Amino acid sequence: MCGICCMLILAPQKDGSDVLAKDMLESLQRRGPNHSQHLSREVPELGYNVFFSGHVLHMRGCLNPQPMQDAQGNLLLWNGEVFGGIKIGPEGNDTQIILQQLSSCKNEESILSVFSSIQGPWAFIYYQLSSHCLWFGRDFFGRRSLLWQFKNVENLCLTLTSVSTSVPQCANVPWKEVPTCGLYKIDIQKQTNAKLLAISWYPWKHGRIEYEFKTLHLGDKEQFTEKLPNFVSVFLNESKLFLTAPIIPMNCSMPESCTDTANCEPSSVNIEIFLSNEHKKQLVHKFINVLSESVRRRVLFLPRSENRPICSDQFTVSDEAKVAILFSGGVDSMVLSALADHHIPPDEPIDLLNVAFKQQEQKRQKTSTKQKKKSNVFSTLEEETLECDNGSVKKATAFNVPDRITGLSGLKELQIINPARRWNFIEINITLEELKEMRRQRISHLVHPLDTVLDDSIGCAVWFAARGIGTNTSNGETQPYISTAKVVLTGVGADEQLAGYSRHRVCYKASGCEGLVKELGLELGRISSRNLGRDDRVIGDHGKEARFPFLDEEVVCFLNALPVWEKADLTLPRGTGEKLLLRMAAKELGLTASAVLPKRAMQFGSRIAKMENNKEKASDKCNRLQQNSALQ
Ligand SMILES: *[C@@H]1O[C@H](CO)[C@@H](O)[C@H](O)[C@H]1NC(C)=O
Ligand SMILES: *[C@@H]1O[C@H](CO)[C@@H](O)[C@H](O)[C@H]1NC(C)=O
Ligand SMILES: *[C@@H]1O[C@H](CO)[C@@H](O)[C@H](O)[C@H]1NC(C)=O
Ligand SMILES: *[C@@H]1O[C@H](CO)[C@@H](O)[C@H](O)[C@H]1NC(C)=O
Ligand SMILES: *[C@@H]1O[C@H](CO)[C@@H](O)[C@H](O)[C@H]1NC(C)=O
Ligand SMILES: *[C@@H]1O[C@H](CO)[C@@H](O)[C@H](O)[C@H]1NC(C)=O
Ligand SMILES: *[C@@H]1O[C@H](CO)[C@@H](O)[C@H](O)[C@H]1NC(C)=O
């Protein structure tokens, strides 16, 4: 994870460095704490100035300062990880190898083919000196954040950055996420009109067929439909060059009997029955293999003693965890944990980050009386603790939110699967006061430019979880614990691809398999603007790197090739039918109760959504994120 930033000013003698807001630089530095460097290029004869700021988080190989420069004077800011497509050894420097490849590019096609071949998350800014071009973009899914802002006050000015300030310096100059529609290029020499910024655009395509969900961004006539200020134009060059999408289109086959089953009432069924079907079992094992490889690529190549690079002797053997997992005990995080266990050295601990927001006394009693009526696993636990409701017990139960309870039982399952592993279950308990304070100080900046109640809840929950400050209990003794793992695995992408959300059931009820397939296509297309940029900014703020195993190119290709009925069966009840393929995988990996837990969204599981205002809708604009709001 790195913090990258670039400012292009179309005016001679204007330096960007003093224009960058101080708090933005600080935020960039938090993403890349190991090395910071600025560089500017003034080209008065062409009437422009460009300023670069690079902040590096050191993950593997030797540390490479950014922006990285080649012999011809080209500059690269790279915030990404190459997990495939381009060969990089365990000690390789991906920044260096990509810059080498870009340096040797003679034309636009070859630059596009470099970015078409990379597997893994990325956002980059590349300045080509000889042609005075500025290239930038994000990977197909948008797993790394990049924002843009266009100003036309005295001069035309474009700023690109991993993370912004939430308070705009001038009114009406908003930050927006750079759309993950392809690569962009500014040919600075050709900006002849001082009042118009022209940006060439190279969209993603799937061979000759436009990839279905991306056409939604493209509109009918390949128009760039994102709202931009009127002095900015984004156009397709008549040469029609494009990037090759790293995934295949979704399989839209329909089962023969789909419309009938949509009306069936869910009937109870045991997942093991499916696994007795040889075809299903084979499919499950193929899925486990693809996902396992994705996890492997994301947990290896970290500074461990066995891949210590020659340039450094600072890697001491330590018994600290290198990998942490956002852990609710639900099926997504359980499968990731079980697979991580297969690849992480056996003597290295794994941090399971479990976040809980304090429930208010009143609300707790209300929910527990409600739950007493239903008789589920959670209610019995709540009852027990409420019966002896006195001082110390009160304090403890306030954090016994649903995700804490499932997290603890998930821990037990993992301890059974591998008793020799040190599983560090980190209880992260957050009070309302701390939530308010950290939202004001940091989180609201990071979530920006997203702004809904849902963005606030998830942004805050993920920020506290990823920070990793909590307690660890071993042998009944609770100790303060700070997770120092630089890699944070998250399960994002499982629900979107395997029909895990309740809206998928609604959609299936209303319009059957066809509607469901369409919805799944849409979800993958908008996951960058809904989740990924935000999660990357929030996790990156701790100098840690978010990694998304369910959004590995090969995992997505595997799932896209399957017809929808192999992934989910929404005629089956909750806790079975949605993400059916993943639940079967969980069973095969030896997991038990967690394999059949119904989906519980993080904002409810961690109880953050209950903390401040129950009456809001998730899609409402969130007042609490507004820095200048009187409601702070
Ligand atoms: C990078 O910076 C972090 C935070 O300051 C520090 O803990 C870590 O040791 C540094 N890593 C290296 C390889 O210098
Ligand atoms: C990594 O980069 C450093 C300098 O930034 C260089 O000295 C080293 O040789 C590189 N390692 C590899 C394997 O490319
Ligand atoms: C389109 O691309 C070609 C080849 O890269 C280039 O020569 C031409 O100037 C571009 N057209 C515009 C309008 O930028
Ligand atoms: C209340 O908690 C204290 C410990 O703080 C314990 O000693 C006491 O027995 C508890 N009282 C009841 C009624 O459970
Ligand atoms: C955190 O919450 C748990 C209940 O889930 C409780 O047992 C633990 O003592 C709490 N830790 C702190 C430091 O409050
Ligand atoms: C955390 O607790 C687990 C048991 O739950 C124990 O095995 C592990 O050693 C503890 N880790 C630390 C750093 O205390
Ligand atoms: C879609 O799935 C069906 C059923 O498994 C299969 O026969 C077909 O070949 C698949 N189509 C594509 C394009 O992969």
PDB file of N, CA, C and O in Angstrom, residues 201-223:
ATOM      1  N   TRP A 201      -9.311   8.433 -23.264  1.00  0.00           N
ATOM      2  CA  TRP A 201      -9.805   7.340 -22.436  1.00  0.00           C
ATOM      3  C   TRP A 201      -9.701   6.027 -23.192  1.00  0.00           C
ATOM      4  O   TRP A 201     -10.058   5.944 -24.365  1.00  0.00           O
ATOM      5  N   TYR A 202      -9.163   5.015 -22.509  1.00  0.00           N
ATOM      6  CA  TYR A 202      -8.982   3.684 -23.101  1.00  0.00           C
ATOM      7  C   TYR A 202      -9.787   2.691 -22.282  1.00  0.00           C
ATOM      8  O   TYR A 202      -9.343   2.271 -21.212  1.00  0.00           O
ATOM      9  N   PRO A 203     -10.981   2.343 -22.737  1.00  0.00           N
ATOM     10  CA  PRO A 203     -11.864   1.497 -21.911  1.00  0.00           C
ATOM     11  C   PRO A 203     -11.419   0.046 -21.856  1.00  0.00           C
ATOM     12  O   PRO A 203     -10.632  -0.413 -22.691  1.00  0.00           O
ATOM     13  N   TRP A 204     -11.938  -0.664 -20.843  1.00  0.00           N
ATOM     14  CA  TRP A 204     -11.749  -2.110 -20.758  1.00  0.00           C
ATOM     15  C   TRP A 204     -12.703  -2.768 -21.748  1.00  0.00           C
ATOM     16  O   TRP A 204     -13.878  -2.436 -21.795  1.00  0.00           O
ATOM     17  N   LYS A 205     -12.193  -3.756 -22.469  1.00  0.00           N
ATOM     18  CA  LYS A 205     -13.099  -4.538 -23.294  1.00  0.00           C
ATOM     19  C   LYS A 205     -12.755  -5.994 -23.145  1.00  0.00           C
ATOM     20  O   LYS A 205     -11.617  -6.356 -22.861  1.00  0.00           O
ATOM     21  N   HIS A 206     -13.765  -6.807 -23.391  1.00  0.00           N
ATOM     22  CA  HIS A 206     -13.514  -8.229 -23.337  1.00  0.00           C
ATOM     23  C   HIS A 206     -13.397  -8.727 -24.764  1.00  0.00           C
ATOM     24  O   HIS A 206     -14.390  -8.992 -25.422  1.00  0.00           O
ATOM     25  N   GLY A 207     -12.166  -8.801 -25.263  1.00  0.00           N
ATOM     26  CA  GLY A 207     -11.959  -9.170 -26.656  1.00  0.00           C
ATOM     27  C   GLY A 207     -12.749  -8.205 -27.523  1.00  0.00           C
ATOM     28  O   GLY A 207     -12.637  -7.005 -27.346  1.00  0.00           O
ATOM     29  N   ARG A 208     -13.569  -8.724 -28.411  1.00  0.00           N
ATOM     30  CA  ARG A 208     -14.337  -7.826 -29.236  1.00  0.00           C
ATOM     31  C   ARG A 208     -15.700  -7.497 -28.625  1.00  0.00           C
ATOM     32  O   ARG A 208     -16.355  -6.561 -29.007  1.00  0.00           O
ATOM     33  N   ILE A 209     -16.085  -8.344 -27.651  1.00  0.00           N
ATOM     34  CA  ILE A 209     -17.367  -8.078 -26.998  1.00  0.00           C
ATOM     35  C   ILE A 209     -17.104  -7.115 -25.847  1.00  0.00           C
ATOM     36  O   ILE A 209     -16.240  -7.361 -25.031  1.00  0.00           O
ATOM     37  N   GLU A 210     -17.865  -6.072 -25.794  1.00  0.00           N
ATOM     38  CA  GLU A 210     -17.736  -5.183 -24.662  1.00  0.00           C
ATOM     39  C   GLU A 210     -18.210  -5.935 -23.435  1.00  0.00           C
ATOM     40  O   GLU A 210     -19.232  -6.604 -23.487  1.00  0.00           O
ATOM     41  N   TYR A 211     -17.498  -5.831 -22.354  1.00  0.00           N
ATOM     42  CA  TYR A 211     -17.907  -6.576 -21.193  1.00  0.00           C
ATOM     43  C   TYR A 211     -19.220  -6.020 -20.649  1.00  0.00           C
ATOM     44  O   TYR A 211     -19.410  -4.839 -20.498  1.00  0.00           O
ATOM     45  N   GLU A 212     -20.139  -6.924 -20.365  1.00  0.00           N
ATOM     46  CA  GLU A 212     -21.519  -6.495 -20.154  1.00  0.00           C
ATOM     47  C   GLU A 212     -21.699  -5.405 -19.100  1.00  0.00           C
ATOM     48  O   GLU A 212     -22.293  -4.387 -19.356  1.00  0.00           O
ATOM     49  N   PHE A 213     -21.111  -5.633 -17.914  1.00  0.00           N
ATOM     50  CA  PHE A 213     -21.426  -4.646 -16.889  1.00  0.00           C
ATOM     51  C   PHE A 213     -20.725  -3.326 -17.107  1.00  0.00           C
ATOM     52  O   PHE A 213     -21.163  -2.302 -16.638  1.00  0.00           O
ATOM     53  N   LYS A 214     -19.626  -3.349 -17.843  1.00  0.00           N
ATOM     54  CA  LYS A 214     -18.945  -2.088 -18.069  1.00  0.00           C
ATOM     55  C   LYS A 214     -19.693  -1.239 -19.095  1.00  0.00           C
ATOM     56  O   LYS A 214     -19.551  -0.041 -19.126  1.00  0.00           O
ATOM     57  N   THR A 215     -20.501  -1.858 -19.920  1.00  0.00           N
ATOM     58  CA  THR A 215     -21.257  -1.055 -20.882  1.00  0.00           C
ATOM     59  C   THR A 215     -22.214  -0.130 -20.150  1.00  0.00           C
ATOM     60  O   THR A 215     -22.646   0.871 -20.684  1.00  0.00           O
ATOM     61  N   LEU A 216     -22.538  -0.491 -18.918  1.00  0.00           N
ATOM     62  CA  LEU A 216     -23.426   0.385 -18.160  1.00  0.00           C
ATOM     63  C   LEU A 216     -22.765   1.726 -17.897  1.00  0.00           C
ATOM     64  O   LEU A 216     -23.395   2.763 -17.917  1.00  0.00           O
ATOM     65  N   HIS A 217     -21.455   1.673 -17.654  1.00  0.00           N
ATOM     66  CA  HIS A 217     -20.727   2.928 -17.502  1.00  0.00           C
ATOM     67  C   HIS A 217     -20.610   3.623 -18.855  1.00  0.00           C
ATOM     68  O   HIS A 217     -20.570   4.823 -18.945  1.00  0.00           O
ATOM     69  N   LEU A 218     -20.483   2.814 -19.881  1.00  0.00           N
ATOM     70  CA  LEU A 218     -20.162   3.389 -21.176  1.00  0.00           C
ATOM     71  C   LEU A 218     -21.370   4.034 -21.835  1.00  0.00           C
ATOM     72  O   LEU A 218     -21.232   4.932 -22.642  1.00  0.00           O
ATOM     73  N   GLY A 219     -22.547   3.564 -21.503  1.00  0.00           N
ATOM     74  CA  GLY A 219     -23.725   4.110 -22.150  1.00  0.00           C
ATOM     75  C   GLY A 219     -23.848   3.559 -23.555  1.00  0.00           C
ATOM     76  O   GLY A 219     -23.066   2.713 -23.982  1.00  0.00           O
ATOM     77  N   ASP A 220     -24.822   4.039 -24.297  1.00  0.00           N
ATOM     78  CA  ASP A 220     -25.134   3.472 -25.602  1.00  0.00           C
ATOM     79  C   ASP A 220     -24.017   3.633 -26.603  1.00  0.00           C
ATOM     80  O   ASP A 220     -23.637   2.707 -27.290  1.00  0.00           O
ATOM     81  N   LYS A 221     -23.495   4.844 -26.676  1.00  0.00           N
ATOM     82  CA  LYS A 221     -22.552   5.118 -27.754  1.00  0.00           C
ATOM     83  C   LYS A 221     -21.146   5.312 -27.225  1.00  0.00           C
ATOM     84  O   LYS A 221     -20.429   6.202 -27.649  1.00  0.00           O
ATOM     85  N   GLU A 222     -20.794   4.482 -26.260  1.00  0.00           N
ATOM     86  CA  GLU A 222     -19.479   4.593 -25.665  1.00  0.00           C
ATOM     87  C   GLU A 222     -19.217   6.007 -25.182  1.00  0.00           C
ATOM     88  O   GLU A 222     -18.145   6.558 -25.346  1.00  0.00           O
ATOM     89  N   GLN A 223     -20.212   6.571 -24.604  1.00  0.00           N
ATOM     90  CA  GLN A 223     -20.049   7.898 -24.020  1.00  0.00           C
ATOM     91  C   GLN A 223     -19.532   7.726 -22.596  1.00  0.00           C
ATOM     92  O   GLN A 223     -19.913   6.797 -21.910  1.00  0.00           O
TER      93      GLN A 223
END
